[in-house]
Coordinates of C-alpha atoms and ligand atoms in Angstrom, one line a residue:
M176 CA -32.6 -29.7 27.7
E177 CA -33.7 -28.5 31.1
L178 CA -33.0 -24.8 31.7
Y179 CA -31.0 -25.1 34.9
D180 CA -29.0 -28.0 33.5
A181 CA -28.1 -25.8 30.5
M182 CA -27.2 -22.9 32.7
R183 CA -24.9 -25.0 34.9
T184 CA -23.1 -26.7 32.0
A185 CA -22.7 -24.0 29.3
F186 CA -18.9 -23.9 29.7
A187 CA -16.4 -22.0 27.6
A188 CA -15.8 -24.4 24.7
R189 CA -12.6 -23.7 22.8
E190 CA -12.0 -27.0 21.0
F191 CA -14.4 -28.3 18.4
T192 CA -14.9 -31.4 16.3
P193 CA -15.0 -30.9 12.5
D194 CA -18.8 -31.4 12.6
P195 CA -20.5 -28.6 10.7
V196 CA -22.9 -26.2 12.3
T197 CA -25.6 -25.9 9.7
D198 CA -27.4 -22.8 8.8
E199 CA -30.6 -24.5 9.9
V200 CA -29.3 -25.1 13.4
L201 CA -27.8 -21.7 13.6
T202 CA -31.1 -20.1 12.5
R203 CA -32.9 -22.0 15.3
I204 CA -30.3 -20.8 17.8
L205 CA -30.7 -17.2 16.7
D206 CA -34.4 -17.5 16.5
N207 CA -34.6 -18.4 20.2
A208 CA -31.8 -16.2 21.3
R209 CA -33.5 -13.1 19.9
F210 CA -35.9 -13.1 22.8
A211 CA -33.2 -11.6 24.9
P212 CA -34.0 -8.3 26.5
S213 CA -32.4 -4.9 25.6
G214 CA -32.9 -1.4 27.0
G215 CA -36.2 0.0 25.9
N216 CA -36.6 -3.1 23.7
R217 CA -34.6 -1.2 21.1
Q218 CA -33.0 -4.5 19.8
G219 CA -29.8 -2.9 18.5
G220 CA -28.0 -6.3 18.3
H221 CA -26.7 -7.6 15.0
V222 CA -24.8 -10.8 14.4
I223 CA -22.3 -11.4 11.6
V224 CA -22.1 -15.1 10.7
V225 CA -18.6 -15.8 9.6
R226 CA -17.7 -19.0 7.8
E227 CA -15.0 -17.8 5.5
Q228 CA -11.6 -19.1 6.7
S229 CA -9.8 -15.9 5.7
T230 CA -12.1 -13.8 7.9
K231 CA -11.7 -16.2 10.8
D232 CA -7.9 -16.0 10.4
A233 CA -8.0 -12.2 10.4
L234 CA -10.2 -12.2 13.5
S235 CA -7.8 -14.5 15.2
E236 CA -4.9 -12.3 14.3
L237 CA -6.7 -9.3 15.6
A238 CA -7.0 -11.0 19.0
R239 CA -3.2 -11.2 19.4
P240 CA -2.3 -7.7 20.8
A241 CA -4.9 -7.9 23.6
A242 CA -4.1 -11.5 24.3
Q243 CA -0.5 -10.7 24.7
R244 CA -1.2 -7.9 27.2
Y245 CA -3.7 -10.3 28.9
A246 CA -1.0 -13.0 29.3
A247 CA 1.6 -10.5 30.5
Q248 CA -0.7 -9.1 33.2
T249 CA -1.8 -12.5 34.3
A250 CA 1.8 -13.6 34.6
A251 CA 2.5 -10.5 36.8
G252 CA -0.4 -11.5 39.1
E253 CA -2.7 -8.7 37.9
N254 CA -6.3 -8.8 36.9
P255 CA -5.8 -8.2 33.2
W256 CA -7.3 -5.3 31.4
N257 CA -9.1 -4.0 34.6
T258 CA -9.7 -0.2 34.6
F259 CA -9.4 0.3 38.3
V260 CA -5.9 -0.8 39.5
P261 CA -3.2 0.6 37.3
S262 CA -1.0 -2.0 35.6
Q263 CA 2.7 -2.2 36.5
V264 CA 3.5 -4.2 33.4
T265 CA 5.7 -2.4 30.9
A266 CA 5.4 -2.3 27.2
E267 CA 8.7 -4.2 26.9
T268 CA 7.4 -7.0 29.1
I269 CA 4.2 -7.2 27.1
A270 CA 6.2 -7.4 23.8
A271 CA 8.3 -10.2 25.2
T272 CA 5.3 -12.3 26.4
A273 CA 4.2 -15.4 24.5
I274 CA 0.6 -15.3 23.3
P275 CA -1.4 -18.3 24.6
P276 CA -2.9 -20.1 21.6
G277 CA -6.0 -20.7 23.6
L278 CA -6.8 -17.0 23.3
T279 CA -6.5 -16.9 19.5
E280 CA -6.9 -20.3 17.9
P281 CA -10.5 -21.2 18.7
V282 CA -11.7 -18.4 16.4
R283 CA -9.5 -19.8 13.6
R284 CA -10.6 -23.4 14.1
A285 CA -14.3 -23.2 14.8
P286 CA -16.7 -24.2 12.1
V287 CA -18.5 -20.9 12.5
V288 CA -17.8 -17.6 14.3
L289 CA -20.5 -15.2 15.3
V290 CA -19.5 -11.6 15.7
V291 CA -22.0 -9.9 18.0
C292 CA -22.4 -6.1 17.5
V293 CA -24.7 -3.4 18.8
D294 CA -26.0 -0.2 17.2
L295 CA -24.9 2.6 19.5
R296 CA -27.6 4.9 18.1
V297 CA -30.2 3.0 20.1
V298 CA -28.3 2.0 23.2
A299 CA -29.1 3.8 26.4
S300 CA -25.7 4.3 28.0
I301 CA -27.1 5.4 31.4
D302 CA -23.6 5.5 33.0
Q303 CA -22.0 7.6 30.3
H304 CA -21.3 10.6 32.6
L305 CA -19.9 8.6 35.5
P306 CA -16.2 8.7 36.2
R307 CA -15.7 5.1 35.5
V308 CA -15.7 2.8 32.5
G309 CA -19.1 2.3 30.9
I310 CA -20.9 -0.9 31.8
A311 CA -24.6 -0.3 31.3
S312 CA -24.4 -0.3 27.4
G313 CA -23.3 -3.9 27.5
A314 CA -26.6 -4.8 29.2
S315 CA -28.4 -4.2 25.9
I316 CA -26.3 -6.8 24.0
Y317 CA -24.8 -9.4 26.3
P318 CA -28.1 -11.0 27.2
L319 CA -28.4 -11.8 23.4
A320 CA -24.8 -13.1 23.3
W321 CA -25.4 -15.4 26.3
N322 CA -28.8 -16.6 25.0
I323 CA -26.9 -17.7 21.8
L324 CA -24.5 -19.7 23.9
L325 CA -27.3 -21.2 26.0
A326 CA -29.2 -22.1 22.8
A327 CA -26.1 -23.6 21.4
R328 CA -25.8 -25.8 24.5
N329 CA -29.3 -26.9 24.0
E330 CA -28.4 -28.0 20.5
G331 CA -25.5 -30.0 21.7
L332 CA -23.0 -27.3 20.6
G333 CA -20.7 -25.0 22.5
G334 CA -18.8 -21.9 22.2
V335 CA -17.1 -19.1 24.0
L336 CA -17.7 -15.4 24.3
T337 CA -14.4 -13.8 23.4
T338 CA -13.5 -10.1 23.6
M339 CA -9.8 -9.8 22.7
P340 CA -10.4 -8.6 19.1
I341 CA -12.4 -5.7 20.4
A342 CA -9.2 -3.9 21.4
E343 CA -8.6 -3.7 17.6
E344 CA -12.2 -2.6 16.9
A345 CA -11.4 -0.3 14.0
R346 CA -9.7 -3.1 12.1
V347 CA -12.6 -5.6 13.0
K348 CA -15.1 -3.0 11.7
A349 CA -13.1 -2.5 8.5
L350 CA -12.9 -6.3 8.0
L351 CA -16.6 -6.8 8.4
H352 CA -17.7 -3.5 6.8
L353 CA -19.4 -2.3 9.9
P354 CA -20.6 1.3 9.9
D355 CA -19.2 3.7 12.5
Y356 CA -22.3 3.6 14.7
M357 CA -21.8 -0.2 15.4
A358 CA -19.8 -1.4 18.3
V359 CA -18.2 -4.9 18.4
C360 CA -19.3 -6.7 21.5
A361 CA -18.2 -10.3 21.2
V362 CA -16.5 -12.7 18.8
M363 CA -17.9 -16.2 19.5
P364 CA -16.5 -19.4 17.9
I365 CA -19.2 -22.0 17.9
G366 CA -19.1 -25.7 17.2
K367 CA -19.5 -29.2 18.7
P368 CA -17.2 -29.3 21.7
V369 CA -14.5 -32.1 21.7
K370 CA -15.6 -32.8 25.2
Q371 CA -18.4 -31.5 27.4
L372 CA -17.4 -30.2 30.8
R373 CA -20.1 -30.5 33.4
K374 CA -18.6 -29.3 36.6
L375 CA -18.0 -25.6 36.3
K376 CA -15.9 -23.8 39.0
R377 CA -18.1 -20.9 40.3
R378 CA -18.3 -19.2 43.7
P379 CA -21.2 -20.2 45.9
V380 CA -24.1 -17.7 46.3
S381 CA -22.9 -16.7 49.8
A382 CA -19.6 -15.4 48.3
F383 CA -21.3 -12.8 46.0
A384 CA -24.8 -12.1 47.4
H385 CA -25.2 -9.7 50.3
R386 CA -28.1 -9.0 52.6
E387 CA -29.4 -5.4 52.3
R388 CA -26.0 -3.7 51.7
W389 CA -22.4 -4.5 50.7
D390 CA -21.3 -5.1 54.3
G391 CA -24.5 -7.0 55.3
E392 CA -24.3 -10.7 56.1
A393 CA -23.8 -13.1 53.3
F394 CA -27.0 -14.1 51.5
G395 CA -27.8 -17.7 50.8
G396 CA -25.3 -19.2 53.2
Ligands
FMN680 C1 -17.0 -10.7 29.1 C2 -16.2 -12.0 28.8 C3 -15.1 -11.9 28.0 C4 -14.4 -13.1 27.7 N1 -13.3 -13.0 26.9 C5 -12.7 -14.1 26.5 C6 -11.7 -14.1 25.5 O1 -11.3 -13.0 25.0 N2 -11.0 -15.3 25.2 C7 -11.4 -16.4 25.7 O2 -10.8 -17.5 25.4 N3 -12.4 -16.5 26.7 C8 -13.0 -15.4 27.0 N4 -14.1 -15.4 27.9 C9 -14.5 -16.7 28.5 C10 -14.1 -16.9 29.9 O3 -12.8 -17.0 30.1 C11 -14.9 -18.0 30.5 O4 -16.3 -17.7 30.4 C12 -14.6 -18.3 32.0 O5 -13.3 -18.5 32.1 C13 -15.4 -19.4 32.5 O6 -15.1 -20.6 31.8 P1 -15.9 -22.0 32.1 O7 -17.3 -21.7 31.8 O8 -15.4 -23.0 31.1 O9 -15.7 -22.3 33.5 C14 -14.8 -14.3 28.2 C15 -16.0 -14.4 29.0 C16 -16.7 -13.2 29.2 C17 -18.0 -13.3 30.0

């Protein structure tokens, strides 16, 4: 598949046919995805390949608390889980909010789920002393996660990078026997999408690229 075509059509697939994802295909996906960069080329990424239904069910359950808050904040017009604008949504409102199945069920129903983790002992967290949430650490693992999804697209498969279970990281780690120095970065259901979306809604370049500085003219207009 042509690279730009893959980049423009790798949508968030959440519904899958029952077709299996064989170990052979998965190995090919991971064997190409592994060329993703990481800080200092430390390659701290690990992938847990989950096929057991009981583990998928448990991961799906662990997505529920974060998904409930996500839905409550969305309903209140907030940007869910952001760390900058304090939430006005109360614990009571969150507890009374229905959990959208789309945020929990894909992990339960996908033929395979990949849990992407990173070894914190080798990650350069350059922004660890800044007075804001850490972002830089993710740069050593999300290129791998996205390469996996691009490679899946190239194989006629699809998936979605989900993060909800991370809010319950201690329980995810206990479930998967992850040592304390590992961080859970993504839980990715993968399978053959029921349908392939081709027109993704994304902002044009001029809406996010700026010439020279933030308040410079829009780039690429
Ligand atoms: C960092 C990150 C976290 C995400 N977390 C979730 C998630 O927990 N659950 C989910 O269903 N989708 C999740 N997504 C998928 C996004 O909702 C999806 O990529 C976005 O809406 C674009 O979808 P599209 O490619 O189909 O247009 C996440 C994506 C990213 C990049």
